[in-house]
XYZ file of C-alpha atoms in Angstrom:
589
model
C -161.513 24.384 -187.464
C -160.454 20.751 -188.067
C -157.355 21.900 -189.971
C -156.272 24.302 -187.216
C -156.723 21.553 -184.624
C -154.542 19.218 -186.708
C -151.851 21.860 -187.106
C -151.748 22.451 -183.342
C -151.422 18.726 -182.685
C -148.670 17.970 -185.227
C -145.766 19.409 -183.175
C -146.863 17.272 -180.244
C -146.956 14.210 -182.494
C -143.413 14.851 -183.684
C -142.080 15.383 -180.155
C -143.949 12.399 -178.758
C -142.179 10.066 -181.183
C -138.830 11.877 -181.305
C -138.044 12.020 -177.601
C -137.323 9.097 -175.283
C -140.471 7.997 -173.463
C -140.728 7.776 -169.678
C -143.775 5.516 -169.941
C -142.110 2.143 -169.550
C -142.773 1.648 -165.828
C -146.082 3.168 -164.809
C -147.723 2.784 -161.427
C -151.330 3.561 -160.571
C -151.599 6.985 -158.925
C -155.352 7.102 -158.326
C -158.294 4.809 -158.980
C -162.023 5.030 -158.247
C -164.941 2.669 -158.752
C -167.516 3.481 -161.397
C -169.439 6.380 -159.820
C -173.115 6.175 -159.026
C -175.415 7.699 -161.576
C -172.819 7.762 -164.362
C -172.616 5.314 -167.272
C -170.181 5.097 -170.167
C -171.620 6.711 -173.288
C -168.626 5.905 -175.481
C -164.878 6.486 -175.936
C -163.687 10.061 -175.599
C -162.865 11.617 -178.994
C -159.121 11.474 -179.474
C -159.000 15.139 -180.543
C -161.001 16.404 -177.564
C -158.826 18.919 -175.692
C -158.467 18.746 -171.926
C -157.084 21.459 -169.665
C -154.962 19.086 -167.608
C -154.035 20.417 -164.180
C -151.047 18.882 -162.417
C -150.512 19.568 -158.707
C -146.936 19.401 -157.446
C -146.467 18.664 -153.725
C -146.275 21.805 -151.592
C -142.859 21.643 -149.959
C -143.618 23.217 -146.579
C -147.358 22.989 -146.037
C -146.858 21.705 -142.469
C -145.037 24.937 -141.659
C -147.757 27.005 -143.346
C -150.365 25.220 -141.220
C -148.359 25.975 -138.076
C -148.181 29.652 -139.020
C -151.926 29.674 -139.755
C -152.896 28.283 -136.365
C -150.560 30.604 -134.482
C -151.787 33.778 -136.187
C -155.438 32.654 -135.823
C -155.241 31.795 -132.110
C -156.425 34.800 -130.053
C -154.284 33.603 -127.120
C -151.089 33.409 -129.159
C -148.612 36.278 -129.243
C -148.651 36.204 -133.057
C -152.427 36.598 -133.343
C -153.309 38.678 -136.395
C -149.759 38.709 -137.817
C -150.914 37.502 -141.222
C -148.413 36.424 -143.859
C -147.749 38.241 -147.114
C -148.484 36.748 -150.504
C -144.764 36.179 -151.042
C -144.328 34.460 -147.666
C -147.194 32.090 -148.407
C -145.859 31.307 -151.870
C -142.429 30.482 -150.460
C -144.061 27.945 -148.132
C -146.209 26.212 -150.766
C -143.721 26.311 -153.648
C -142.773 22.820 -154.869
C -139.322 21.378 -154.251
C -136.931 22.094 -157.149
C -136.454 18.355 -157.677
C -140.196 17.995 -158.327
C -140.142 20.837 -160.828
C -137.223 19.299 -162.723
C -138.685 15.789 -162.720
C -142.099 16.898 -163.973
C -140.566 19.223 -166.575
C -138.522 16.314 -167.960
C -141.591 14.077 -168.080
C -143.608 16.723 -169.921
C -140.733 17.398 -172.289
C -140.529 13.694 -173.148
C -144.066 14.060 -174.482
C -143.267 17.124 -176.546
C -144.623 19.663 -174.060
C -142.311 22.645 -173.682
C -142.278 25.615 -171.313
C -144.243 27.789 -173.724
C -147.068 25.227 -173.575
C -147.264 25.390 -169.776
C -149.176 27.745 -167.495
C -147.934 27.830 -163.894
C -149.665 29.095 -160.772
C -148.224 32.066 -158.906
C -146.412 29.750 -156.458
C -145.486 27.229 -159.146
C -147.371 24.438 -157.373
C -149.923 23.958 -160.172
C -149.167 23.292 -163.834
C -151.843 23.585 -166.509
C -151.462 22.254 -170.051
C -154.014 21.988 -172.866
C -153.611 18.635 -174.566
C -155.722 16.248 -176.695
C -157.179 13.083 -175.236
C -154.877 10.805 -177.227
C -151.821 12.411 -175.655
C -153.265 12.475 -172.120
C -154.039 8.776 -172.426
C -150.435 8.104 -173.438
C -149.020 10.245 -170.628
C -151.232 8.725 -167.933
C -151.435 5.190 -169.330
C -155.209 5.320 -169.189
C -158.384 5.432 -171.266
C -160.848 8.339 -171.190
C -164.554 7.890 -171.844
C -167.564 10.116 -172.301
C -169.822 9.496 -169.294
C -173.510 10.348 -169.105
C -175.392 11.182 -165.910
C -178.644 9.278 -165.571
C -180.553 12.130 -163.917
C -179.233 15.355 -165.432
C -178.331 13.959 -168.852
C -174.999 15.786 -168.568
C -171.923 14.445 -170.335
C -168.365 14.639 -169.035
C -165.000 13.247 -170.137
C -163.283 11.282 -167.369
C -161.358 8.145 -166.483
C -161.574 5.953 -163.391
C -157.828 5.357 -163.061
C -154.540 6.913 -164.114
C -150.892 5.996 -163.736
C -147.549 7.773 -163.748
C -143.958 6.717 -164.376
C -142.465 5.496 -161.118
C -139.710 8.109 -161.143
C -142.179 11.002 -160.965
C -144.841 9.355 -158.807
C -143.762 11.216 -155.660
C -143.307 14.488 -157.530
C -146.991 14.727 -158.479
C -149.738 15.089 -155.866
C -152.704 14.727 -158.212
C -153.899 15.314 -161.757
C -157.371 16.463 -162.793
C -159.694 16.173 -164.630
C -159.290 12.456 -164.290
C -161.308 10.788 -161.533
C -163.604 13.652 -160.475
C -167.233 12.760 -161.117
C -168.759 15.349 -158.814
C -170.532 18.482 -159.936
C -167.543 20.765 -159.555
C -167.738 21.233 -163.266
C -171.218 22.535 -162.570
C -171.352 23.512 -158.917
C -174.826 23.400 -157.539
C -176.391 26.247 -155.646
C -177.441 25.560 -152.074
C -180.570 27.682 -152.453
C -183.423 25.686 -150.960
C -186.558 27.371 -152.234
C -187.786 30.516 -153.918
C -191.215 32.127 -154.294
C -192.583 35.438 -155.507
C -193.667 37.794 -152.743
C -195.542 41.056 -152.248
C -194.143 44.218 -153.775
C -193.720 45.684 -150.299
C -193.212 44.253 -146.847
C -196.633 44.156 -145.268
C -197.183 45.861 -141.941
C -198.754 43.327 -139.635
C -199.855 45.774 -136.942
C -198.506 43.293 -134.466
C -196.321 44.067 -131.446
C -192.572 43.419 -131.715
C -191.274 39.953 -130.812
C -188.750 39.530 -127.994
C -186.235 36.779 -127.272
C -186.089 36.179 -123.498
C -182.579 34.708 -123.825
C -180.877 37.525 -125.729
C -183.201 40.308 -124.593
C -183.429 41.523 -128.204
C -186.659 42.718 -129.785
C -187.451 42.581 -133.501
C -190.311 43.597 -135.755
C -193.044 40.962 -135.991
C -192.704 41.032 -139.786
C -189.298 39.362 -139.443
C -191.076 36.049 -138.855
C -192.418 36.174 -142.409
C -189.917 38.335 -144.325
C -186.187 38.796 -143.668
C -184.709 42.180 -144.602
C -181.482 43.999 -143.791
C -183.287 45.737 -140.933
C -184.437 42.390 -139.529
C -180.902 41.018 -139.567
C -179.540 44.129 -137.883
C -182.172 43.743 -135.172
C -181.741 39.996 -134.694
C -177.931 40.238 -134.506
C -177.657 43.436 -132.507
C -176.158 45.692 -135.178
C -178.788 48.449 -135.317
C -177.152 51.834 -135.820
C -173.672 50.518 -136.593
C -172.137 52.366 -139.550
C -169.038 50.890 -141.210
C -166.435 52.984 -143.000
C -165.376 52.966 -146.633
C -161.918 54.286 -145.764
C -160.158 51.792 -143.473
C -159.096 49.197 -146.068
C -161.976 46.817 -145.486
C -163.416 44.637 -148.275
C -165.891 41.837 -148.930
C -166.327 39.496 -151.892
C -168.860 37.077 -153.341
C -167.879 34.208 -155.634
C -170.180 33.231 -158.498
C -169.945 30.361 -160.952
C -171.439 28.799 -164.061
C -173.316 31.725 -165.503
C -174.861 32.852 -162.221
C -174.962 36.570 -162.940
C -175.448 39.263 -160.320
C -177.638 42.047 -161.656
C -176.782 45.644 -160.788
C -180.286 46.940 -161.501
C -181.638 44.349 -159.064
C -179.111 45.548 -156.497
C -180.407 49.101 -156.929
C -183.993 47.892 -156.454
C -182.890 46.094 -153.312
C -181.077 49.178 -151.984
C -184.127 51.356 -152.670
C -186.224 48.839 -150.766
C -183.895 48.153 -147.833
C -180.726 50.311 -147.819
C -181.771 53.844 -148.801
C -178.336 55.300 -147.994
C -176.801 53.046 -150.659
C -179.584 53.836 -153.136
C -179.009 57.567 -152.630
C -175.459 57.312 -154.004
C -176.192 54.620 -156.613
C -173.803 52.258 -154.821
C -172.719 49.139 -156.675
C -170.005 46.485 -156.598
C -166.784 45.926 -158.506
C -167.013 43.163 -161.096
C -164.020 40.871 -161.638
C -163.896 38.219 -164.342
C -162.049 34.998 -163.494
C -160.941 32.779 -166.395
C -163.309 34.556 -168.770
C -166.341 34.816 -166.486
C -169.044 36.997 -168.007
C -171.187 39.803 -166.611
C -174.540 39.688 -168.368
C -176.825 42.470 -167.159
C -179.828 41.227 -169.102
C -182.673 41.007 -166.561
C -183.547 37.593 -167.989
C -180.106 36.331 -166.945
C -180.348 37.554 -163.345
C -179.474 34.695 -160.982
C -181.359 34.019 -157.765
C -178.094 32.808 -156.218
C -175.875 35.741 -157.137
C -178.587 38.352 -156.530
C -179.215 36.903 -153.068
C -175.514 36.799 -152.209
C -174.633 40.285 -153.400
C -177.736 42.003 -152.081
C -177.441 40.759 -148.524
C -173.657 40.664 -148.124
C -173.227 44.102 -149.679
C -176.398 45.498 -148.132
C -175.237 44.598 -144.632
C -171.730 45.957 -145.190
C -172.399 49.150 -147.198
C -170.298 51.271 -147.848
C -167.413 48.759 -147.583
C -165.636 47.974 -150.877
C -167.455 45.028 -152.457
C -166.515 42.707 -155.326
C -168.374 40.041 -157.281
C -166.105 37.411 -158.858
C -167.602 35.658 -161.886
C -165.731 32.470 -162.734
C -166.381 31.010 -166.172
C -168.331 27.789 -166.028
C -167.909 24.605 -167.971
C -170.435 24.222 -170.754
C -171.918 20.728 -170.799
C -169.791 18.472 -172.983
C -171.582 17.787 -176.279
C -170.526 14.410 -177.696
C -171.935 15.349 -181.107
C -169.569 18.277 -181.609
C -166.623 17.228 -183.763
C -164.054 19.487 -182.103
C -165.281 19.645 -178.516
C -163.824 21.743 -175.749
C -164.327 21.381 -172.028
C -162.875 23.880 -169.565
C -163.342 21.592 -166.534
C -163.387 22.377 -162.795
C -163.851 26.192 -162.632
C -163.345 26.043 -158.880
C -159.593 25.538 -159.284
C -159.507 28.519 -161.635
C -161.003 30.631 -158.829
C -158.474 29.362 -156.297
C -155.580 30.072 -158.667
C -156.866 33.582 -159.239
C -157.403 34.406 -155.568
C -154.003 33.050 -154.515
C -152.307 35.159 -157.202
C -154.314 38.269 -156.237
C -152.171 40.853 -154.413
C -155.117 42.034 -152.282
C -157.999 39.562 -152.067
C -161.121 40.654 -150.160
C -160.819 40.252 -146.395
C -164.084 38.274 -146.273
C -165.363 36.010 -149.063
C -168.661 34.135 -149.117
C -169.326 31.111 -151.321
C -172.763 29.506 -151.582
C -171.776 26.538 -153.710
C -170.736 23.040 -152.764
C -170.891 19.356 -153.511
C -171.392 16.065 -151.717
C -167.990 15.379 -150.212
C -167.861 11.796 -151.473
C -168.193 12.846 -155.133
C -164.962 14.839 -154.885
C -161.773 12.729 -154.976
C -160.138 12.868 -151.562
C -156.815 13.969 -153.087
C -158.501 16.967 -154.718
C -160.446 17.882 -151.568
C -157.277 17.803 -149.465
C -155.374 19.951 -151.940
C -158.185 22.503 -152.301
C -158.442 22.665 -148.512
C -154.707 23.381 -148.303
C -155.237 26.337 -150.610
C -158.001 27.672 -148.384
C -155.416 27.521 -145.598
C -153.050 29.604 -147.739
C -155.703 32.291 -148.163
C -156.486 32.180 -144.438
C -152.818 32.715 -143.636
C -153.016 35.948 -145.636
C -155.861 37.226 -143.455
C -158.865 36.178 -145.558
C -162.019 34.903 -143.812
C -163.579 32.189 -145.992
C -167.275 31.493 -145.378
C -169.250 28.635 -146.996
C -172.836 27.426 -146.901
C -173.139 24.115 -145.038
C -175.650 22.690 -147.548
C -179.389 22.178 -147.768
C -179.773 18.433 -147.380
C -179.752 18.171 -143.590
C -177.606 15.123 -142.807
C -178.267 13.797 -146.306
C -176.997 14.342 -149.815
C -177.627 17.337 -152.047
C -181.270 16.414 -152.554
C -183.113 18.881 -150.306
C -186.111 16.537 -150.006
C -185.245 14.229 -147.080
C -187.699 11.577 -148.285
C -185.982 11.071 -151.664
C -182.356 11.211 -150.603
C -180.319 8.128 -151.506
C -177.472 8.592 -148.994
C -175.525 5.717 -150.546
C -171.732 5.603 -150.445
C -169.878 6.128 -153.695
C -167.172 3.527 -152.968
C -168.832 0.517 -154.564
C -170.023 -0.859 -151.220
C -173.416 0.890 -151.447
C -173.635 1.516 -147.697
C -176.167 3.932 -146.245
C -174.316 6.917 -144.803
C -174.858 10.561 -143.914
C -173.360 12.762 -146.642
C -171.351 15.853 -145.584
C -170.835 18.805 -147.897
C -167.522 20.008 -149.356
C -165.919 22.619 -149.207
C -167.810 23.185 -145.926
C -166.081 20.082 -144.524
C -162.623 21.639 -144.947
C -161.317 22.611 -141.463
C -159.800 25.852 -142.830
C -163.142 27.444 -143.770
C -166.144 28.526 -141.700
C -169.285 26.513 -142.478
C -172.581 28.318 -141.927
C -175.815 26.443 -141.208
C -179.342 27.791 -141.109
C -181.950 29.031 -138.632
C -185.469 30.353 -139.015
C -187.984 32.524 -137.171
C -187.462 34.596 -134.021
C -186.660 33.490 -131.380
C -184.463 31.404 -133.635
C -184.532 27.669 -134.161
C -182.537 25.357 -136.411
C -184.093 25.008 -139.849
C -184.780 21.512 -141.145
C -182.559 21.747 -144.230
C -179.456 23.012 -142.375
C -176.535 20.907 -143.607
C -174.631 19.309 -140.747
C -172.567 16.284 -139.875
C -169.024 14.981 -139.950
C -166.386 14.750 -142.672
C -165.129 11.416 -143.928
C -162.000 13.034 -145.394
C -160.772 15.470 -142.737
C -160.111 14.571 -139.079
C -161.609 16.791 -136.407
C -159.321 19.796 -135.837
C -158.161 20.397 -132.274
C -160.037 23.706 -132.042
C -163.291 21.695 -132.205
C -162.397 18.946 -129.744
C -164.058 20.211 -126.575
C -167.233 21.557 -128.209
C -167.857 18.587 -130.485
C -166.979 15.929 -127.945
C -169.560 17.483 -125.654
C -172.165 17.029 -128.374
C -171.143 13.424 -129.047
C -171.345 12.635 -125.346
C -174.990 13.732 -125.362
C -175.967 11.418 -128.211
C -177.721 8.325 -127.011
C -175.252 5.442 -127.222
C -175.484 3.798 -130.617
C -177.558 6.579 -132.192
C -176.799 6.534 -135.928
C -173.849 4.221 -135.318
C -172.014 3.642 -138.587
C -173.850 6.435 -140.384
C -171.274 9.121 -139.625
C -167.623 9.487 -138.676
C -167.480 10.754 -135.064
C -163.786 11.609 -135.478
C -164.321 13.801 -138.540
C -164.289 17.571 -138.905
C -167.736 18.647 -137.698
C -170.067 21.048 -139.522
C -171.499 23.634 -139.327
C -169.425 26.023 -137.238
C -172.107 28.705 -136.872
C -175.543 29.573 -138.264
C -177.697 32.518 -139.282
C -181.194 33.124 -140.600
C -181.869 31.270 -143.857
C -185.583 31.559 -144.720
C -187.902 34.240 -146.130
C -185.089 36.450 -147.495
C -186.570 39.296 -149.569
C -184.476 39.345 -152.773
C -185.003 41.239 -156.048
C -184.561 39.077 -159.151
C -185.300 40.504 -162.586
C -186.822 43.537 -160.856
C -189.333 41.427 -158.914
C -189.189 40.700 -155.157
C -189.000 37.045 -154.146
C -188.686 35.078 -150.931
C -185.565 32.894 -150.991
C -184.554 30.206 -148.502
C -181.414 28.128 -148.045
C -178.007 28.168 -146.433
C -177.149 30.181 -149.539
C -178.709 33.021 -147.567
C -176.891 32.143 -144.346
C -173.362 32.335 -145.782
C -173.488 35.887 -147.228
C -175.332 37.034 -144.101
C -172.594 35.757 -141.822
C -169.976 37.220 -144.178
C -171.704 40.595 -143.905
C -171.400 40.576 -140.124
C -167.771 39.416 -140.266
C -167.178 42.429 -142.488
C -168.671 44.677 -139.789
C -166.415 43.068 -137.172
C -163.413 43.687 -139.409
C -164.528 47.296 -139.733
C -164.543 47.704 -135.963
C -161.039 46.211 -135.728
C -159.581 48.211 -138.597
C -160.912 51.449 -137.112
C -158.844 50.661 -134.004
C -155.716 49.883 -136.012
C -156.084 46.129 -135.452
C -155.591 43.511 -138.198
C -158.597 41.775 -139.796
C -159.905 38.533 -138.330
C -158.612 36.172 -141.033
C -159.213 32.455 -140.430
C -162.087 32.547 -137.964
C -162.531 29.117 -136.426
C -159.880 29.055 -133.653
C -161.327 32.373 -132.425
C -164.949 31.226 -132.710
C -164.380 28.087 -130.668
C -162.465 29.888 -127.899
C -162.563 33.561 -127.000
C -165.551 34.434 -129.184
C -167.770 31.492 -128.171
C -169.560 33.631 -125.583
C -170.716 35.967 -128.362
C -173.053 33.358 -129.835
C -176.714 32.778 -129.143
C -177.074 29.046 -128.500
C -179.850 27.481 -130.597
C -181.485 24.534 -128.838
C -184.579 23.842 -130.974
C -184.708 22.126 -134.368
C -183.258 19.173 -136.244
C -181.984 18.382 -139.751
C -183.630 15.212 -141.108
C -182.231 13.188 -143.974
C -181.355 9.669 -145.122
C -184.584 8.342 -143.633
C -183.724 9.665 -140.157
C -184.630 12.658 -138.035
C -181.040 13.802 -138.295
C -179.267 15.528 -135.430
C -180.967 17.736 -132.847
C -180.075 21.270 -131.920
C -179.026 21.206 -128.279
C -177.196 23.145 -125.586
C -173.690 23.904 -126.834
C -172.340 23.066 -130.263
C -174.546 20.843 -132.409
C -174.543 19.473 -135.957
C -177.518 21.647 -136.966
C -176.512 25.181 -135.949
C -172.910 24.810 -134.775
C -172.000 27.229 -131.998
C -175.191 29.177 -132.695
C -175.917 32.590 -134.208
């Protein structure tokens, strides 16, 4: 193994010394303070290979954004006129000058075209290079860092530089300064517990909501099933079609395996029509993602997501995307490998896909502040590209209330990661991206905001215009000075909407469990978006695509306003659910 590694490095060594270097005048491109919770374990091994990802500036993103807002505005004449894959790629392709400049820089370090992998639009370059060469290219020093809580090791730097003549031709490079958990995205599942083998009949009268006029089974206040959701959200008796081009997808990461036998158990329990035909989903591997069907490997996250999203939307075409995760870096291995940020692999794959699902739910996220702002902005731009193609992207808003990823509000640290150690509410990313729909949580019936529902305001993204009226109304109701300095009142506000998120009856390893978290809310909302797309497609209308401009305007009257509940965190009671939009349940359910 050591010999093969040496052989693969030798050509790079020769080129690195044979070609003129462009290293003489470097300028810092990005720099971060030492991140909280991480300490230097030691220097990174010089022969450790890194999959270095280089983002070239997207030449016409402003025009793409204009297209996106026009085709997503229900009052605009272009509403629903989604762009093709080729049209989107033309808009995000890098300028030829950037391609030439970066190619010359790479070539000066012995990296040739055959060593380079390019994204479908050419705006991302990926190269696999050893640490010693990355350090030379970026005029930096990589270290092995250890996390004080998880014990996880990663290879990162806190600063990198580029030659001045290519500085403007590169938007960002990773993995460099990212110390978040995108290498190991955390699930936003809040709690899980084993439940009875069958839903118990309570011999209690149905429960009615005087506001909506809807009536649901009393059991729905202790166990959420497909039938409960259909009752609560007024979809009883609606049957979607498998033949109008509709589709729904779930994204899974880091060895979270969806189990098909569990799905069958779920269908037998809650969707007998699907069980009768042995319905299942399509599996798609992204960057080597696996599909273990061993019951011992069944994931609470992926089972929850697939069972409820696909159960609500049956018989619509359904797909589970398994993206290979990054194994924890082992500093004792002599020839270590580290695949880094699987999330970008998923984005690359979906943007290159000729026909991505029309609705995609993702129940993973990270504290916004642990993701470098440059990376968050670029990832958000790629969500916009998918939205322009007619894809509705739905994300959990998080389970920490107004606090960080710790779901226990009494132990949250809520300290800024900028070296100033200020107390601050911590929003969740990617939910904070204005081009996705963030889903918070409710509980019980009539519904109320659930305490763990992630909500707040982004520190990276300004509030989009589609939110102005609704969010300003909420801010006006806050008592003057309430939480002053703890949140950014001008930031993109989350969540956008909410759904049920407690007592979900999920089969895991053949056993029924109760699961809670906004991990349940996101696939639930995605399931209902899929039904709405079905209704449109049956009428010859285009799918909904990027949802938010519609939700905050023409569709606002379709939501049930939630006015009870709050989301504590950071030593506070958090925000309150109130009339109109709020930072607990958004526009409502």
